[in-house]
Every structure is written in C-alpha cells, then in structure tokens.
Amino acid sequence: MALPARGLWPSGLRYATAVLKPDHILLSACGLACQRGGAWLFREVAVELRAGEALWLRGANGSGKTSLLRLLAGLGRPQAGTVARTDGGRMVCIGHADALKDDLSVTEALNFLCRLQGDAVSLQALTGALRRLGLGQKADAPVRTLSRGQRRRVALARMALDLARSGQESANAPLWLLDEPFDALDAQGVQTVNSLLSDHLARGGALVLTSHIAPAFAGALDVPGFKTLELGAVEVPQGLAA
C-alpha cells in the first residue's frame, strides 16, 4: 500500500504498529522540507519507524528520494522540519556510490569503509561478510578487477557485518538507510540482499531504502510493518519561499 507525503497528496503518512518491540521508535521526522536549485523537492514529510518496520521511498528520478535519505541520516540540513534517531543514532548508511578504492584488495576496501564509520572489524568478520555476499573467492582481488555488481556487493557487505554483531547491543546498528541497494545486482545478489534485510527486521531493526524495484524480503509488501512513501513535485509552500 503506497502512502503519499502530506501536502503532496490528500492523505497523510500512517504507520502500522511494529511487529517487534512496538513501542520502540528508532527514527522519527516531522515537517521535513527540501529545496534543490530553487525548486522544492518535498515538504511536510513525516516519518516514524519502529523496531521491525521498513519504509520504501519511491518516486521518479529527481523526486528527492536520495535527498530525503540524506536528511534522515543527518548528512544534510532541511529547509524545515526535524529528525530524531534513538539508540545513540547508530546506523548503517550505504549510498548509491560504492566509494571503493580501486588499488585496494576487496578485503582492504571493505575494511576501509568500516574504518570511515569508526568500526574496528576483524579479518574473520570481513571474510565472513564477503562470503555471505558471494565474494569469498574475490577477497584478495583488486577492486579494479570487479564488475559493477561485484563492487556493489562489497559495499553492501557492511550489512552482513552488522548482522554478525547481533546480540552486542552497544555495537550493532538498529537503523539501516540504503540508497538503491539492488542497483547492478543479478538475481542471486538481489536474493542475498533481501535475505539480509529480512534478518535485520527479524532482530528488531528498522530500515529505509530507495529502490526502483519492489523489495521482496520476508513478504515485505504484505506485512503490516512495511510501508511506502511516494515523492513528487510540489508547489512553493507558504512561509518557506526562497
């Protein structure tokens, strides 16, 4: 069921009770507005995610999906509105760009991504994550030799690393923010990512993702905790004129 952003379509966002820990809100945002190049991408967007819930951001190219994701991650400042994250703000945030260094090995590149986020990860954990993403045999290969889909898998291996820390409440990230996680993946890669997303929700995590294809994790489209938000063009709102 697709739920439009308030101010763009008649009805507002509504979220069902979470399946796991229903009173534990992991992410909330109210009245978000964003402008790019003098045009308003969205306004009055409200989000509330509880443990076990997922939000799929939809919309045409340029509708503001990535911009909204960055605001939810705290990587940008909205023209209006507020964002709050609980559990110390711990999260896994994976952008559309893979940010891999071509001269590093696959293992080294994944370790570098983790270090950028302040995560100290063992070689055993790195190896296990790469294996789950189907890259066990590529662990020592230079990044420059990988296909686009394989490079995407390396970046997404951070999700497998986070799942491996389940049970360590001070270490694992309850919130995942993912920009086009299925991009460039083959059918097996899509299935692997859906499995990771399903495992994350099952442990009480929450996630927000953008995607041009429908997610299929754990029967996502049929569970109460899965919602969609459709973004589109808006007129300049009163009180927010540039």
PDB file of C-alpha atoms in Angstrom, residues 64-189:
ATOM      1  CA  GLY A  64      14.092  13.770  -3.833  1.00  0.00           C
ATOM      2  CA  LYS A  65      14.496  10.187  -2.630  1.00  0.00           C
ATOM      3  CA  THR A  66      18.244  10.431  -2.034  1.00  0.00           C
ATOM      4  CA  SER A  67      17.882  13.912  -0.562  1.00  0.00           C
ATOM      5  CA  LEU A  68      15.318  12.647   1.948  1.00  0.00           C
ATOM      6  CA  LEU A  69      17.504   9.673   2.821  1.00  0.00           C
ATOM      7  CA  ARG A  70      20.451  12.019   3.492  1.00  0.00           C
ATOM      8  CA  LEU A  71      18.306  14.184   5.763  1.00  0.00           C
ATOM      9  CA  LEU A  72      17.193  11.131   7.735  1.00  0.00           C
ATOM     10  CA  ALA A  73      20.858  10.137   8.089  1.00  0.00           C
ATOM     11  CA  GLY A  74      21.818  13.574   9.368  1.00  0.00           C
ATOM     12  CA  LEU A  75      24.010  14.266   6.328  1.00  0.00           C
ATOM     13  CA  GLY A  76      22.162  17.423   5.340  1.00  0.00           C
ATOM     14  CA  ARG A  77      20.062  20.216   6.805  1.00  0.00           C
ATOM     15  CA  PRO A  78      16.400  20.511   5.802  1.00  0.00           C
ATOM     16  CA  GLN A  79      14.767  23.807   4.893  1.00  0.00           C
ATOM     17  CA  ALA A  80      12.240  22.944   7.595  1.00  0.00           C
ATOM     18  CA  GLY A  81      11.464  20.122   9.983  1.00  0.00           C
ATOM     19  CA  THR A  82      13.292  17.914  12.468  1.00  0.00           C
ATOM     20  CA  VAL A  83      14.812  14.427  12.548  1.00  0.00           C
ATOM     21  CA  ALA A  84      15.435  12.305  15.650  1.00  0.00           C
ATOM     22  CA  ARG A  85      17.165   8.928  15.928  1.00  0.00           C
ATOM     23  CA  THR A  86      17.293   6.815  19.083  1.00  0.00           C
ATOM     24  CA  ASP A  87      19.767   4.195  20.330  1.00  0.00           C
ATOM     25  CA  GLY A  88      22.630   6.645  20.123  1.00  0.00           C
ATOM     26  CA  GLY A  89      21.977   7.296  16.446  1.00  0.00           C
ATOM     27  CA  ARG A  90      23.830   4.120  15.445  1.00  0.00           C
ATOM     28  CA  MET A  91      23.077   3.225  11.843  1.00  0.00           C
ATOM     29  CA  VAL A  92      24.358   1.646   8.660  1.00  0.00           C
ATOM     30  CA  CYS A  93      24.132   4.164   5.827  1.00  0.00           C
ATOM     31  CA  ILE A  94      25.020   2.926   2.319  1.00  0.00           C
ATOM     32  CA  GLY A  95      24.823   5.431  -0.519  1.00  0.00           C
ATOM     33  CA  HIS A  96      24.332   4.897  -4.232  1.00  0.00           C
ATOM     34  CA  ALA A  97      28.055   5.394  -4.880  1.00  0.00           C
ATOM     35  CA  ASP A  98      30.106   2.418  -3.689  1.00  0.00           C
ATOM     36  CA  ALA A  99      33.114   4.561  -2.610  1.00  0.00           C
ATOM     37  CA  LEU A 100      35.665   1.795  -3.175  1.00  0.00           C
ATOM     38  CA  LYS A 101      39.366   2.424  -3.821  1.00  0.00           C
ATOM     39  CA  ASP A 102      40.485   0.627  -6.986  1.00  0.00           C
ATOM     40  CA  ASP A 103      44.028  -0.099  -5.775  1.00  0.00           C
ATOM     41  CA  LEU A 104      42.928  -1.905  -2.614  1.00  0.00           C
ATOM     42  CA  SER A 105      42.010  -5.555  -2.372  1.00  0.00           C
ATOM     43  CA  VAL A 106      38.349  -6.382  -1.797  1.00  0.00           C
ATOM     44  CA  THR A 107      39.015  -7.138   1.882  1.00  0.00           C
ATOM     45  CA  GLU A 108      41.042  -3.963   2.329  1.00  0.00           C
ATOM     46  CA  ALA A 109      38.356  -1.862   0.642  1.00  0.00           C
ATOM     47  CA  LEU A 110      35.622  -3.222   2.902  1.00  0.00           C
ATOM     48  CA  ASN A 111      37.813  -2.648   5.949  1.00  0.00           C
ATOM     49  CA  PHE A 112      38.429   0.933   4.781  1.00  0.00           C
ATOM     50  CA  LEU A 113      34.683   1.583   4.531  1.00  0.00           C
ATOM     51  CA  CYS A 114      34.252   0.274   8.070  1.00  0.00           C
ATOM     52  CA  ARG A 115      37.081   2.427   9.407  1.00  0.00           C
ATOM     53  CA  LEU A 116      35.485   5.515   7.858  1.00  0.00           C
ATOM     54  CA  GLN A 117      32.477   4.788  10.078  1.00  0.00           C
ATOM     55  CA  GLY A 118      34.670   4.235  13.133  1.00  0.00           C
ATOM     56  CA  ASP A 119      34.200   0.453  13.132  1.00  0.00           C
ATOM     57  CA  ALA A 120      37.071  -1.846  14.066  1.00  0.00           C
ATOM     58  CA  VAL A 121      36.442  -5.164  12.298  1.00  0.00           C
ATOM     59  CA  SER A 122      38.438  -8.399  12.466  1.00  0.00           C
ATOM     60  CA  LEU A 123      39.737 -10.193   9.380  1.00  0.00           C
ATOM     61  CA  GLN A 124      37.486 -13.132  10.266  1.00  0.00           C
ATOM     62  CA  ALA A 125      34.418 -10.896  10.285  1.00  0.00           C
ATOM     63  CA  LEU A 126      35.379  -9.271   6.980  1.00  0.00           C
ATOM     64  CA  THR A 127      35.881 -12.681   5.377  1.00  0.00           C
ATOM     65  CA  GLY A 128      32.531 -13.944   6.656  1.00  0.00           C
ATOM     66  CA  ALA A 129      30.686 -10.907   5.336  1.00  0.00           C
ATOM     67  CA  LEU A 130      32.249 -11.221   1.889  1.00  0.00           C
ATOM     68  CA  ARG A 131      31.329 -14.896   1.766  1.00  0.00           C
ATOM     69  CA  ARG A 132      27.700 -14.106   2.539  1.00  0.00           C
ATOM     70  CA  LEU A 133      27.686 -11.669  -0.378  1.00  0.00           C
ATOM     71  CA  GLY A 134      29.182 -14.338  -2.670  1.00  0.00           C
ATOM     72  CA  LEU A 135      32.633 -12.753  -2.811  1.00  0.00           C
ATOM     73  CA  GLY A 136      34.653 -15.268  -0.808  1.00  0.00           C
ATOM     74  CA  GLN A 137      36.850 -16.109  -3.772  1.00  0.00           C
ATOM     75  CA  LYS A 138      37.393 -12.425  -4.550  1.00  0.00           C
ATOM     76  CA  ALA A 139      38.644 -11.431  -1.098  1.00  0.00           C
ATOM     77  CA  ASP A 140      42.227 -10.797  -2.267  1.00  0.00           C
ATOM     78  CA  ALA A 141      41.389  -9.498  -5.743  1.00  0.00           C
ATOM     79  CA  PRO A 142      41.995  -5.815  -6.564  1.00  0.00           C
ATOM     80  CA  VAL A 143      38.794  -3.776  -6.592  1.00  0.00           C
ATOM     81  CA  ARG A 144      39.596  -2.571 -10.125  1.00  0.00           C
ATOM     82  CA  THR A 145      39.044  -6.127 -11.432  1.00  0.00           C
ATOM     83  CA  LEU A 146      35.458  -6.332 -10.159  1.00  0.00           C
ATOM     84  CA  SER A 147      32.301  -5.904 -12.187  1.00  0.00           C
ATOM     85  CA  ARG A 148      29.840  -3.184 -11.213  1.00  0.00           C
ATOM     86  CA  GLY A 149      27.600  -5.695  -9.493  1.00  0.00           C
ATOM     87  CA  GLN A 150      30.515  -7.169  -7.533  1.00  0.00           C
ATOM     88  CA  ARG A 151      31.577  -3.708  -6.402  1.00  0.00           C
ATOM     89  CA  ARG A 152      28.051  -3.124  -5.160  1.00  0.00           C
ATOM     90  CA  ARG A 153      28.212  -6.358  -3.173  1.00  0.00           C
ATOM     91  CA  VAL A 154      31.390  -5.206  -1.430  1.00  0.00           C
ATOM     92  CA  ALA A 155      29.679  -2.031  -0.233  1.00  0.00           C
ATOM     93  CA  LEU A 156      26.590  -3.977   0.854  1.00  0.00           C
ATOM     94  CA  ALA A 157      28.732  -6.393   2.871  1.00  0.00           C
ATOM     95  CA  ARG A 158      28.574  -3.819   5.673  1.00  0.00           C
ATOM     96  CA  MET A 159      25.043  -5.083   6.333  1.00  0.00           C
ATOM     97  CA  ALA A 160      26.341  -8.622   6.840  1.00  0.00           C
ATOM     98  CA  LEU A 161      29.000  -7.276   9.207  1.00  0.00           C
ATOM     99  CA  ASP A 162      26.351  -5.511  11.245  1.00  0.00           C
ATOM    100  CA  LEU A 163      24.184  -8.624  11.427  1.00  0.00           C
ATOM    101  CA  ALA A 164      27.194 -10.566  12.723  1.00  0.00           C
ATOM    102  CA  ARG A 165      27.223  -8.201  15.707  1.00  0.00           C
ATOM    103  CA  SER A 166      23.623  -9.022  16.654  1.00  0.00           C
ATOM    104  CA  GLY A 167      23.368  -9.527  20.384  1.00  0.00           C
ATOM    105  CA  GLN A 168      26.030  -6.889  21.056  1.00  0.00           C
ATOM    106  CA  GLU A 169      23.616  -4.050  21.806  1.00  0.00           C
ATOM    107  CA  SER A 170      26.359  -1.433  22.027  1.00  0.00           C
ATOM    108  CA  ALA A 171      27.810  -2.434  18.658  1.00  0.00           C
ATOM    109  CA  ASN A 172      25.117  -3.302  16.134  1.00  0.00           C
ATOM    110  CA  ALA A 173      23.123  -0.608  14.314  1.00  0.00           C
ATOM    111  CA  PRO A 174      19.338  -0.737  14.772  1.00  0.00           C
ATOM    112  CA  LEU A 175      18.704   1.534  11.764  1.00  0.00           C
ATOM    113  CA  TRP A 176      19.730   0.918   8.134  1.00  0.00           C
ATOM    114  CA  LEU A 177      19.452   3.640   5.474  1.00  0.00           C
ATOM    115  CA  LEU A 178      20.058   2.290   1.973  1.00  0.00           C
ATOM    116  CA  ASP A 179      20.130   4.113  -1.366  1.00  0.00           C
ATOM    117  CA  GLU A 180      19.322   1.753  -4.263  1.00  0.00           C
ATOM    118  CA  PRO A 181      20.747  -1.406  -2.617  1.00  0.00           C
ATOM    119  CA  PHE A 182      19.620  -3.602  -5.555  1.00  0.00           C
ATOM    120  CA  ASP A 183      21.357  -1.485  -8.196  1.00  0.00           C
ATOM    121  CA  ALA A 184      23.547  -3.533 -10.633  1.00  0.00           C
ATOM    122  CA  LEU A 185      22.861  -6.816  -8.820  1.00  0.00           C
ATOM    123  CA  ASP A 186      21.965 -10.060 -10.579  1.00  0.00           C
ATOM    124  CA  ALA A 187      19.100 -12.264  -9.407  1.00  0.00           C
ATOM    125  CA  GLN A 188      21.268 -14.057  -6.849  1.00  0.00           C
ATOM    126  CA  GLY A 189      22.542 -10.758  -5.486  1.00  0.00           C
TER     127      GLY A 189
END
